[in-house]
Amino acid sequence: MATKERPAIPENHPLPVGPCTVVIFGASGDLTKRKLVPAIYNLARERLLPDSFAVVGVATSQLSVEAFRERLDREGREHVSGELDPTIWEWLLSRVTYLPGDFRDPGTYDRLAATLAQVDAERKTGGNFIFYLATPPTLFGAIVRKLAEASLVREEAGRFRRIVIEKPFGTDLDSARALNRELTESADEGQIYRIDHYLGKETVQNILVFRFANGIFEPIWNRRYIDHVQITVAEELGVEQRGAYYEGAGALRDMFPIHLFQLLALTAIEPPISFAADAVRDEKTKVLRAIKPLTGEEVLTSTVRGQYGEAVTQGGRLAAYRAEPKVAAGSATETYVAAKLFIDSWRWAGVPFYLRSGKRLARRQSEIAIQFKRAPLVLFRDTSVSRLDPNVMVIRIQPEEGISVRFGAKVPGPSVRVGNVDMDFLYEDYFGATPSTGYETLLYDCINGDATLFQRADSVEAGWQAVMPILDVWSAIPPRAFPNYAAGSSGPAEADQLLARDGRAWRSLG
Ligand code: BG6
């Protein structure tokens, strides 16, 4: 396929990344076609990739380079959002090479070294390689070891070698530690980029800017003014085709140690001394380490687990989790978790953080809601106003990314009445919508060597440390009444009671 020229780079544009080859292990899998290739295409479309760029796919399927390109052409384009620019798409496909091979066979890595030498010379990628492991996690350790044995991870003469892995990073604290040990036997911690795709979301990245680029929020961002925080990651979809994985994971492992705790860490973080990767990551890890460990008794009173049951909704019949493909008929796996946690720090002492996440809920809604303390009613005692609602600031992560602040305003008319109104900022209104898979920034940063948005080993371990008491109690005491919430509902009644006992309520879903 002939290489096409791309239009010139406009002025005032972010700089393209430097020369490099991205090697994707698991190149015939879902992640590659759904996310990675569309994200690389989007970077190319935004003129953020240089001409000295290449992709090498590695997978077990015996395919020629041409056959692999044809397959990517067919499957990849389906997942590119917006209108496909044929010049850029062809520019990208012409830079893709393929190598069939078994990931456990040392011969694969010898052939990979030869392929990389050739691609590197042809495309002038400067000996800089990113190894993206889009494979089952059980292969992470073996692949990195074999790469090291083939001398592919050694960084010399200013060239970089980086390894990208996706969650799950272990299934509990011990296995997370073992994985970290295994990886760092073959590569330096600084070469390992652990992806949490939540940190690729613009609104999540915006939390730090929002908190630290504005003078008005930081002074009230503490226990004196904040009553509590609610972090919600609600999904409308069920477990879909991932029953086999999910049965062994459950909602707690799947969502808490990485996604929800990253949102918690960014909400509660102390100002770092700079935006340098380790300065930010040090502070995030401190927050996670400060999560107060739950005692066995507290696990029973401060956490709730749930599993969805069958329901008939306006949209039709929704199957129970236990009826989903590859799920055991009597499964005890949780598809919903709610927890009340405290951060043992000066700033947050006594402020509850209520976290919840579940599948098959009423609506897809991810947000962080900061509820402030109520104003005293004293001035209104001679009016018809009998209560004042608290101010709530909501950082909406998806959908309708934005930020809103709720406050009381006088309802027009002769008497004093207070109504709640929302001041709303919608990302799209101000900045427009750019088609994005959420992986663009992460890939761009990784190629640039900026690890700020990636998980460090200590932060992953701190996340697991905080969920271990819950995992331990839950595995010792099987759930009693699963399924305990209807598909399409707001979750189990026990989760509502968890907040009701504190005189509070969850924000409604929808
Ligand atoms: C993944 C989990 O990490 O995140 C899935 O394994 C979950 O179970 C997904 O559905 C949610 O991501 P998003 O971006 O759709 O909120």
PDB file of N, CA and C in Angstrom, residues 111-207:
ATOM      1  N   ARG A 111      12.210 -13.457  16.527  1.00  0.00           N
ATOM      2  CA  ARG A 111      11.654 -12.942  15.267  1.00  0.00           C
ATOM      3  C   ARG A 111      11.160 -11.504  15.442  1.00  0.00           C
ATOM      4  N   LEU A 112      10.634 -11.221  16.630  1.00  0.00           N
ATOM      5  CA  LEU A 112      10.170  -9.849  16.887  1.00  0.00           C
ATOM      6  C   LEU A 112      11.358  -8.879  16.842  1.00  0.00           C
ATOM      7  N   ALA A 113      12.484  -9.308  17.431  1.00  0.00           N
ATOM      8  CA  ALA A 113      13.670  -8.425  17.428  1.00  0.00           C
ATOM      9  C   ALA A 113      14.083  -8.138  15.988  1.00  0.00           C
ATOM     10  N   ALA A 114      14.035  -9.180  15.146  1.00  0.00           N
ATOM     11  CA  ALA A 114      14.428  -8.984  13.736  1.00  0.00           C
ATOM     12  C   ALA A 114      13.428  -8.064  13.039  1.00  0.00           C
ATOM     13  N   THR A 115      12.139  -8.303  13.269  1.00  0.00           N
ATOM     14  CA  THR A 115      11.107  -7.457  12.639  1.00  0.00           C
ATOM     15  C   THR A 115      11.274  -6.015  13.080  1.00  0.00           C
ATOM     16  N   LEU A 116      11.521  -5.823  14.378  1.00  0.00           N
ATOM     17  CA  LEU A 116      11.650  -4.454  14.896  1.00  0.00           C
ATOM     18  C   LEU A 116      12.867  -3.756  14.292  1.00  0.00           C
ATOM     19  N   ALA A 117      13.962  -4.521  14.134  1.00  0.00           N
ATOM     20  CA  ALA A 117      15.167  -3.900  13.556  1.00  0.00           C
ATOM     21  C   ALA A 117      14.847  -3.404  12.145  1.00  0.00           C
ATOM     22  N   GLN A 118      14.089  -4.231  11.427  1.00  0.00           N
ATOM     23  CA  GLN A 118      13.754  -3.881  10.032  1.00  0.00           C
ATOM     24  C   GLN A 118      12.802  -2.671   9.985  1.00  0.00           C
ATOM     25  N   VAL A 119      11.727  -2.739  10.788  1.00  0.00           N
ATOM     26  CA  VAL A 119      10.741  -1.648  10.798  1.00  0.00           C
ATOM     27  C   VAL A 119      11.409  -0.343  11.249  1.00  0.00           C
ATOM     28  N   ASP A 120      12.262  -0.489  12.257  1.00  0.00           N
ATOM     29  CA  ASP A 120      12.937   0.681  12.826  1.00  0.00           C
ATOM     30  C   ASP A 120      13.820   1.360  11.772  1.00  0.00           C
ATOM     31  N   ALA A 121      14.516   0.527  11.003  1.00  0.00           N
ATOM     32  CA  ALA A 121      15.399   1.095   9.971  1.00  0.00           C
ATOM     33  C   ALA A 121      14.558   1.741   8.859  1.00  0.00           C
ATOM     34  N   GLU A 122      13.478   1.045   8.488  1.00  0.00           N
ATOM     35  CA  GLU A 122      12.632   1.539   7.392  1.00  0.00           C
ATOM     36  C   GLU A 122      11.915   2.837   7.761  1.00  0.00           C
ATOM     37  N   ARG A 123      11.338   2.850   8.970  1.00  0.00           N
ATOM     38  CA  ARG A 123      10.511   3.992   9.372  1.00  0.00           C
ATOM     39  C   ARG A 123      11.272   5.000  10.227  1.00  0.00           C
ATOM     40  N   LYS A 124      12.498   4.708  10.504  1.00  0.00           N
ATOM     41  CA  LYS A 124      13.349   5.626  11.300  1.00  0.00           C
ATOM     42  C   LYS A 124      12.701   5.959  12.644  1.00  0.00           C
ATOM     43  N   THR A 125      12.348   4.908  13.383  1.00  0.00           N
ATOM     44  CA  THR A 125      11.649   5.132  14.654  1.00  0.00           C
ATOM     45  C   THR A 125      12.625   5.240  15.840  1.00  0.00           C
ATOM     46  N   GLY A 126      13.889   5.363  15.536  1.00  0.00           N
ATOM     47  CA  GLY A 126      14.878   5.732  16.566  1.00  0.00           C
ATOM     48  C   GLY A 126      15.113   4.671  17.634  1.00  0.00           C
ATOM     49  N   GLY A 127      14.713   3.437  17.365  1.00  0.00           N
ATOM     50  CA  GLY A 127      14.906   2.384  18.369  1.00  0.00           C
ATOM     51  C   GLY A 127      13.993   2.547  19.582  1.00  0.00           C
ATOM     52  N   ASN A 128      12.967   3.398  19.447  1.00  0.00           N
ATOM     53  CA  ASN A 128      12.036   3.613  20.563  1.00  0.00           C
ATOM     54  C   ASN A 128      10.826   2.690  20.410  1.00  0.00           C
ATOM     55  N   PHE A 129      10.611   1.845  21.415  1.00  0.00           N
ATOM     56  CA  PHE A 129       9.513   0.878  21.303  1.00  0.00           C
ATOM     57  C   PHE A 129       8.583   0.958  22.510  1.00  0.00           C
ATOM     58  N   ILE A 130       7.278   0.900  22.196  1.00  0.00           N
ATOM     59  CA  ILE A 130       6.265   0.733  23.245  1.00  0.00           C
ATOM     60  C   ILE A 130       5.713  -0.674  23.075  1.00  0.00           C
ATOM     61  N   PHE A 131       5.717  -1.459  24.125  1.00  0.00           N
ATOM     62  CA  PHE A 131       5.118  -2.799  24.054  1.00  0.00           C
ATOM     63  C   PHE A 131       3.776  -2.742  24.771  1.00  0.00           C
ATOM     64  N   TYR A 132       2.710  -2.846  24.022  1.00  0.00           N
ATOM     65  CA  TYR A 132       1.368  -2.734  24.595  1.00  0.00           C
ATOM     66  C   TYR A 132       0.811  -4.140  24.771  1.00  0.00           C
ATOM     67  N   LEU A 133       0.577  -4.539  26.018  1.00  0.00           N
ATOM     68  CA  LEU A 133       0.142  -5.918  26.278  1.00  0.00           C
ATOM     69  C   LEU A 133      -1.393  -5.972  26.333  1.00  0.00           C
ATOM     70  N   ALA A 134      -2.001  -6.115  25.151  1.00  0.00           N
ATOM     71  CA  ALA A 134      -3.473  -6.236  25.092  1.00  0.00           C
ATOM     72  C   ALA A 134      -3.817  -7.719  25.170  1.00  0.00           C
ATOM     73  N   THR A 135      -3.342  -8.350  26.234  1.00  0.00           N
ATOM     74  CA  THR A 135      -3.471  -9.812  26.381  1.00  0.00           C
ATOM     75  C   THR A 135      -4.118 -10.116  27.729  1.00  0.00           C
ATOM     76  N   PRO A 136      -4.502 -11.387  27.955  1.00  0.00           N
ATOM     77  CA  PRO A 136      -4.968 -11.717  29.306  1.00  0.00           C
ATOM     78  C   PRO A 136      -3.853 -11.425  30.315  1.00  0.00           C
ATOM     79  N   PRO A 137      -4.226 -10.979  31.529  1.00  0.00           N
ATOM     80  CA  PRO A 137      -3.214 -10.603  32.524  1.00  0.00           C
ATOM     81  C   PRO A 137      -2.291 -11.742  32.924  1.00  0.00           C
ATOM     82  N   THR A 138      -2.759 -12.979  32.759  1.00  0.00           N
ATOM     83  CA  THR A 138      -1.908 -14.113  33.139  1.00  0.00           C
ATOM     84  C   THR A 138      -0.637 -14.155  32.293  1.00  0.00           C
ATOM     85  N   LEU A 139      -0.632 -13.447  31.165  1.00  0.00           N
ATOM     86  CA  LEU A 139       0.548 -13.481  30.288  1.00  0.00           C
ATOM     87  C   LEU A 139       1.509 -12.316  30.532  1.00  0.00           C
ATOM     88  N   PHE A 140       1.096 -11.321  31.345  1.00  0.00           N
ATOM     89  CA  PHE A 140       1.934 -10.122  31.509  1.00  0.00           C
ATOM     90  C   PHE A 140       3.375 -10.475  31.908  1.00  0.00           C
ATOM     91  N   GLY A 141       3.481 -11.262  32.971  1.00  0.00           N
ATOM     92  CA  GLY A 141       4.804 -11.575  33.517  1.00  0.00           C
ATOM     93  C   GLY A 141       5.665 -12.273  32.481  1.00  0.00           C
ATOM     94  N   ALA A 142       5.090 -13.309  31.831  1.00  0.00           N
ATOM     95  CA  ALA A 142       5.857 -14.116  30.877  1.00  0.00           C
ATOM     96  C   ALA A 142       6.317 -13.257  29.700  1.00  0.00           C
ATOM     97  N   ILE A 143       5.441 -12.404  29.187  1.00  0.00           N
ATOM     98  CA  ILE A 143       5.815 -11.594  28.011  1.00  0.00           C
ATOM     99  C   ILE A 143       6.954 -10.637  28.370  1.00  0.00           C
ATOM    100  N   VAL A 144       6.832  -9.989  29.512  1.00  0.00           N
ATOM    101  CA  VAL A 144       7.864  -9.014  29.891  1.00  0.00           C
ATOM    102  C   VAL A 144       9.200  -9.729  30.125  1.00  0.00           C
ATOM    103  N   ARG A 145       9.143 -10.904  30.732  1.00  0.00           N
ATOM    104  CA  ARG A 145      10.391 -11.653  30.954  1.00  0.00           C
ATOM    105  C   ARG A 145      11.037 -12.007  29.618  1.00  0.00           C
ATOM    106  N   LYS A 146      10.233 -12.479  28.685  1.00  0.00           N
ATOM    107  CA  LYS A 146      10.788 -12.901  27.390  1.00  0.00           C
ATOM    108  C   LYS A 146      11.315 -11.689  26.612  1.00  0.00           C
ATOM    109  N   LEU A 147      10.626 -10.563  26.728  1.00  0.00           N
ATOM    110  CA  LEU A 147      11.119  -9.343  26.062  1.00  0.00           C
ATOM    111  C   LEU A 147      12.495  -8.986  26.622  1.00  0.00           C
ATOM    112  N   ALA A 148      12.625  -9.127  27.947  1.00  0.00           N
ATOM    113  CA  ALA A 148      13.906  -8.780  28.579  1.00  0.00           C
ATOM    114  C   ALA A 148      14.984  -9.757  28.129  1.00  0.00           C
ATOM    115  N   GLU A 149      14.614 -11.054  28.078  1.00  0.00           N
ATOM    116  CA  GLU A 149      15.606 -12.052  27.659  1.00  0.00           C
ATOM    117  C   GLU A 149      16.077 -11.799  26.228  1.00  0.00           C
ATOM    118  N   ALA A 150      15.197 -11.237  25.409  1.00  0.00           N
ATOM    119  CA  ALA A 150      15.584 -10.942  24.016  1.00  0.00           C
ATOM    120  C   ALA A 150      16.211  -9.543  23.919  1.00  0.00           C
ATOM    121  N   SER A 151      16.568  -8.971  25.072  1.00  0.00           N
ATOM    122  CA  SER A 151      17.220  -7.640  25.155  1.00  0.00           C
ATOM    123  C   SER A 151      16.371  -6.535  24.540  1.00  0.00           C
ATOM    124  N   LEU A 152      15.052  -6.705  24.581  1.00  0.00           N
ATOM    125  CA  LEU A 152      14.205  -5.683  23.943  1.00  0.00           C
ATOM    126  C   LEU A 152      13.764  -4.586  24.912  1.00  0.00           C
ATOM    127  N   VAL A 153      13.975  -4.780  26.230  1.00  0.00           N
ATOM    128  CA  VAL A 153      13.540  -3.717  27.140  1.00  0.00           C
ATOM    129  C   VAL A 153      14.697  -2.851  27.630  1.00  0.00           C
ATOM    130  N   ARG A 154      15.917  -3.166  27.174  1.00  0.00           N
ATOM    131  CA  ARG A 154      17.068  -2.375  27.647  1.00  0.00           C
ATOM    132  C   ARG A 154      17.046  -0.994  26.986  1.00  0.00           C
ATOM    133  N   GLU A 155      17.138   0.050  27.828  1.00  0.00           N
ATOM    134  CA  GLU A 155      17.150   1.415  27.291  1.00  0.00           C
ATOM    135  C   GLU A 155      18.599   1.884  27.212  1.00  0.00           C
ATOM    136  N   GLU A 156      19.049   2.203  26.038  1.00  0.00           N
ATOM    137  CA  GLU A 156      20.432   2.644  25.857  1.00  0.00           C
ATOM    138  C   GLU A 156      20.449   3.803  24.889  1.00  0.00           C
ATOM    139  N   ALA A 157      21.485   4.590  24.964  1.00  0.00           N
ATOM    140  CA  ALA A 157      21.748   5.653  23.993  1.00  0.00           C
ATOM    141  C   ALA A 157      20.508   6.520  23.741  1.00  0.00           C
ATOM    142  N   GLY A 158      19.790   6.839  24.815  1.00  0.00           N
ATOM    143  CA  GLY A 158      18.667   7.773  24.719  1.00  0.00           C
ATOM    144  C   GLY A 158      17.409   7.201  24.095  1.00  0.00           C
ATOM    145  N   ARG A 159      17.392   5.909  23.787  1.00  0.00           N
ATOM    146  CA  ARG A 159      16.148   5.374  23.208  1.00  0.00           C
ATOM    147  C   ARG A 159      15.308   4.769  24.340  1.00  0.00           C
ATOM    148  N   PHE A 160      13.987   4.817  24.139  1.00  0.00           N
ATOM    149  CA  PHE A 160      13.148   4.314  25.234  1.00  0.00           C
ATOM    150  C   PHE A 160      12.481   2.996  24.884  1.00  0.00           C
ATOM    151  N   ARG A 161      12.192   2.251  25.936  1.00  0.00           N
ATOM    152  CA  ARG A 161      11.449   0.990  25.833  1.00  0.00           C
ATOM    153  C   ARG A 161      10.408   1.018  26.948  1.00  0.00           C
ATOM    154  N   ARG A 162       9.135   1.009  26.592  1.00  0.00           N
ATOM    155  CA  ARG A 162       8.091   1.110  27.626  1.00  0.00           C
ATOM    156  C   ARG A 162       7.088  -0.037  27.488  1.00  0.00           C
ATOM    157  N   ILE A 163       6.522  -0.423  28.612  1.00  0.00           N
ATOM    158  CA  ILE A 163       5.570  -1.540  28.611  1.00  0.00           C
ATOM    159  C   ILE A 163       4.242  -1.028  29.144  1.00  0.00           C
ATOM    160  N   VAL A 164       3.178  -1.272  28.387  1.00  0.00           N
ATOM    161  CA  VAL A 164       1.857  -0.820  28.836  1.00  0.00           C
ATOM    162  C   VAL A 164       1.012  -2.031  29.198  1.00  0.00           C
ATOM    163  N   ILE A 165       0.424  -2.015  30.391  1.00  0.00           N
ATOM    164  CA  ILE A 165      -0.497  -3.100  30.747  1.00  0.00           C
ATOM    165  C   ILE A 165      -1.822  -2.508  31.227  1.00  0.00           C
ATOM    166  N   GLU A 166      -2.849  -3.321  31.085  1.00  0.00           N
ATOM    167  CA  GLU A 166      -4.215  -2.907  31.450  1.00  0.00           C
ATOM    168  C   GLU A 166      -4.633  -3.657  32.697  1.00  0.00           C
ATOM    169  N   LYS A 167      -5.568  -3.103  33.463  1.00  0.00           N
ATOM    170  CA  LYS A 167      -6.099  -3.832  34.603  1.00  0.00           C
ATOM    171  C   LYS A 167      -6.755  -5.132  34.137  1.00  0.00           C
ATOM    172  N   PRO A 168      -6.962  -6.144  34.954  1.00  0.00           N
ATOM    173  CA  PRO A 168      -6.670  -6.155  36.380  1.00  0.00           C
ATOM    174  C   PRO A 168      -5.179  -6.320  36.694  1.00  0.00           C
ATOM    175  N   PHE A 169      -4.721  -5.526  37.687  1.00  0.00           N
ATOM    176  CA  PHE A 169      -3.350  -5.675  38.172  1.00  0.00           C
ATOM    177  C   PHE A 169      -3.422  -6.552  39.413  1.00  0.00           C
ATOM    178  N   GLY A 170      -3.596  -7.848  39.204  1.00  0.00           N
ATOM    179  CA  GLY A 170      -3.757  -8.765  40.329  1.00  0.00           C
ATOM    180  C   GLY A 170      -5.227  -8.907  40.690  1.00  0.00           C
ATOM    181  N   THR A 171      -5.483  -9.863  41.590  1.00  0.00           N
ATOM    182  CA  THR A 171      -6.863 -10.096  42.016  1.00  0.00           C
ATOM    183  C   THR A 171      -7.025  -9.853  43.508  1.00  0.00           C
ATOM    184  N   ASP A 172      -5.919  -9.585  44.174  1.00  0.00           N
ATOM    185  CA  ASP A 172      -5.924  -9.193  45.594  1.00  0.00           C
ATOM    186  C   ASP A 172      -4.546  -8.614  45.889  1.00  0.00           C
ATOM    187  N   LEU A 173      -4.307  -8.265  47.148  1.00  0.00           N
ATOM    188  CA  LEU A 173      -3.040  -7.592  47.460  1.00  0.00           C
ATOM    189  C   LEU A 173      -1.837  -8.482  47.154  1.00  0.00           C
ATOM    190  N   ASP A 174      -1.912  -9.770  47.542  1.00  0.00           N
ATOM    191  CA  ASP A 174      -0.755 -10.646  47.334  1.00  0.00           C
ATOM    192  C   ASP A 174      -0.439 -10.813  45.861  1.00  0.00           C
ATOM    193  N   SER A 175      -1.494 -11.045  45.047  1.00  0.00           N
ATOM    194  CA  SER A 175      -1.213 -11.272  43.622  1.00  0.00           C
ATOM    195  C   SER A 175      -0.768  -9.974  42.950  1.00  0.00           C
ATOM    196  N   ALA A 176      -1.242  -8.827  43.435  1.00  0.00           N
ATOM    197  CA  ALA A 176      -0.784  -7.551  42.860  1.00  0.00           C
ATOM    198  C   ALA A 176       0.694  -7.356  43.173  1.00  0.00           C
ATOM    199  N   ARG A 177       1.074  -7.678  44.409  1.00  0.00           N
ATOM    200  CA  ARG A 177       2.501  -7.563  44.778  1.00  0.00           C
ATOM    201  C   ARG A 177       3.341  -8.513  43.946  1.00  0.00           C
ATOM    202  N   ALA A 178       2.837  -9.750  43.774  1.00  0.00           N
ATOM    203  CA  ALA A 178       3.604 -10.739  43.004  1.00  0.00           C
ATOM    204  C   ALA A 178       3.783 -10.254  41.568  1.00  0.00           C
ATOM    205  N   LEU A 179       2.706  -9.694  40.990  1.00  0.00           N
ATOM    206  CA  LEU A 179       2.808  -9.208  39.601  1.00  0.00           C
ATOM    207  C   LEU A 179       3.817  -8.055  39.524  1.00  0.00           C
ATOM    208  N   ASN A 180       3.754  -7.140  40.466  1.00  0.00           N
ATOM    209  CA  ASN A 180       4.693  -6.014  40.459  1.00  0.00           C
ATOM    210  C   ASN A 180       6.136  -6.507  40.577  1.00  0.00           C
ATOM    211  N   ARG A 181       6.336  -7.512  41.443  1.00  0.00           N
ATOM    212  CA  ARG A 181       7.678  -8.070  41.604  1.00  0.00           C
ATOM    213  C   ARG A 181       8.148  -8.685  40.296  1.00  0.00           C
ATOM    214  N   GLU A 182       7.249  -9.457  39.678  1.00  0.00           N
ATOM    215  CA  GLU A 182       7.610 -10.150  38.435  1.00  0.00           C
ATOM    216  C   GLU A 182       7.975  -9.137  37.344  1.00  0.00           C
ATOM    217  N   LEU A 183       7.186  -8.072  37.251  1.00  0.00           N
ATOM    218  CA  LEU A 183       7.453  -7.079  36.202  1.00  0.00           C
ATOM    219  C   LEU A 183       8.773  -6.355  36.448  1.00  0.00           C
ATOM    220  N   THR A 184       9.016  -6.015  37.721  1.00  0.00           N
ATOM    221  CA  THR A 184      10.224  -5.219  37.991  1.00  0.00           C
ATOM    222  C   THR A 184      11.484  -6.081  38.041  1.00  0.00           C
ATOM    223  N   GLU A 185      11.322  -7.407  37.945  1.00  0.00           N
ATOM    224  CA  GLU A 185      12.519  -8.247  37.780  1.00  0.00           C
ATOM    225  C   GLU A 185      13.087  -8.065  36.375  1.00  0.00           C
ATOM    226  N   SER A 186      12.220  -7.710  35.423  1.00  0.00           N
ATOM    227  CA  SER A 186      12.646  -7.626  34.026  1.00  0.00           C
ATOM    228  C   SER A 186      12.734  -6.202  33.500  1.00  0.00           C
ATOM    229  N   ALA A 187      12.050  -5.261  34.143  1.00  0.00           N
ATOM    230  CA  ALA A 187      12.047  -3.874  33.648  1.00  0.00           C
ATOM    231  C   ALA A 187      12.028  -2.947  34.851  1.00  0.00           C
ATOM    232  N   ASP A 188      12.435  -1.693  34.635  1.00  0.00           N
ATOM    233  CA  ASP A 188      12.373  -0.725  35.740  1.00  0.00           C
ATOM    234  C   ASP A 188      10.928  -0.288  35.935  1.00  0.00           C
ATOM    235  N   GLU A 189      10.583   0.053  37.167  1.00  0.00           N
ATOM    236  CA  GLU A 189       9.232   0.562  37.436  1.00  0.00           C
ATOM    237  C   GLU A 189       8.908   1.735  36.490  1.00  0.00           C
ATOM    238  N   GLY A 190       9.887   2.577  36.217  1.00  0.00           N
ATOM    239  CA  GLY A 190       9.660   3.746  35.358  1.00  0.00           C
ATOM    240  C   GLY A 190       9.336   3.385  33.913  1.00  0.00           C
ATOM    241  N   GLN A 191       9.569   2.128  33.534  1.00  0.00           N
ATOM    242  CA  GLN A 191       9.250   1.711  32.158  1.00  0.00           C
ATOM    243  C   GLN A 191       7.853   1.105  32.066  1.00  0.00           C
ATOM    244  N   ILE A 192       7.223   0.917  33.232  1.00  0.00           N
ATOM    245  CA  ILE A 192       5.920   0.219  33.233  1.00  0.00           C
ATOM    246  C   ILE A 192       4.786   1.237  33.339  1.00  0.00           C
ATOM    247  N   TYR A 193       3.917   1.208  32.371  1.00  0.00           N
ATOM    248  CA  TYR A 193       2.782   2.138  32.317  1.00  0.00           C
ATOM    249  C   TYR A 193       1.495   1.337  32.521  1.00  0.00           C
ATOM    250  N   ARG A 194       0.916   1.442  33.735  1.00  0.00           N
ATOM    251  CA  ARG A 194      -0.329   0.710  34.029  1.00  0.00           C
ATOM    252  C   ARG A 194      -1.500   1.629  33.711  1.00  0.00           C
ATOM    253  N   ILE A 195      -2.316   1.178  32.782  1.00  0.00           N
ATOM    254  CA  ILE A 195      -3.425   2.024  32.314  1.00  0.00           C
ATOM    255  C   ILE A 195      -4.674   1.852  33.166  1.00  0.00           C
ATOM    256  N   ASP A 196      -5.254   2.982  33.560  1.00  0.00           N
ATOM    257  CA  ASP A 196      -6.631   2.983  34.062  1.00  0.00           C
ATOM    258  C   ASP A 196      -7.384   3.853  33.061  1.00  0.00           C
ATOM    259  N   HIS A 197      -8.252   3.244  32.267  1.00  0.00           N
ATOM    260  CA  HIS A 197      -8.842   4.038  31.183  1.00  0.00           C
ATOM    261  C   HIS A 197      -9.706   5.191  31.721  1.00  0.00           C
ATOM    262  N   TYR A 198     -10.044   5.147  33.039  1.00  0.00           N
ATOM    263  CA  TYR A 198     -10.788   6.274  33.606  1.00  0.00           C
ATOM    264  C   TYR A 198      -9.962   7.551  33.577  1.00  0.00           C
ATOM    265  N   LEU A 199      -8.640   7.394  33.683  1.00  0.00           N
ATOM    266  CA  LEU A 199      -7.789   8.591  33.681  1.00  0.00           C
ATOM    267  C   LEU A 199      -7.602   9.137  32.269  1.00  0.00           C
ATOM    268  N   GLY A 200      -8.128   8.427  31.276  1.00  0.00           N
ATOM    269  CA  GLY A 200      -8.103   8.943  29.906  1.00  0.00           C
ATOM    270  C   GLY A 200      -9.320   9.823  29.638  1.00  0.00           C
ATOM    271  N   LYS A 201     -10.263   9.823  30.565  1.00  0.00           N
ATOM    272  CA  LYS A 201     -11.483  10.610  30.353  1.00  0.00           C
ATOM    273  C   LYS A 201     -11.194  12.075  30.681  1.00  0.00           C
ATOM    274  N   GLU A 202     -11.606  12.966  29.788  1.00  0.00           N
ATOM    275  CA  GLU A 202     -11.293  14.392  29.950  1.00  0.00           C
ATOM    276  C   GLU A 202     -11.751  14.938  31.298  1.00  0.00           C
ATOM    277  N   THR A 203     -12.990  14.591  31.697  1.00  0.00           N
ATOM    278  CA  THR A 203     -13.499  15.177  32.946  1.00  0.00           C
ATOM    279  C   THR A 203     -12.720  14.682  34.154  1.00  0.00           C
ATOM    280  N   VAL A 204     -12.193  13.474  34.066  1.00  0.00           N
ATOM    281  CA  VAL A 204     -11.409  12.978  35.196  1.00  0.00           C
ATOM    282  C   VAL A 204     -10.109  13.774  35.270  1.00  0.00           C
ATOM    283  N   GLN A 205      -9.482  13.990  34.098  1.00  0.00           N
ATOM    284  CA  GLN A 205      -8.251  14.797  34.096  1.00  0.00           C
ATOM    285  C   GLN A 205      -8.549  16.220  34.554  1.00  0.00           C
ATOM    286  N   ASN A 206      -9.763  16.662  34.280  1.00  0.00           N
ATOM    287  CA  ASN A 206     -10.116  18.036  34.631  1.00  0.00           C
ATOM    288  C   ASN A 206     -10.218  18.261  36.141  1.00  0.00           C
ATOM    289  N   ILE A 207     -10.372  17.178  36.912  1.00  0.00           N
ATOM    290  CA  ILE A 207     -10.571  17.382  38.360  1.00  0.00           C
ATOM    291  C   ILE A 207      -9.397  18.165  38.953  1.00  0.00           C
TER     292      ILE A 207
END
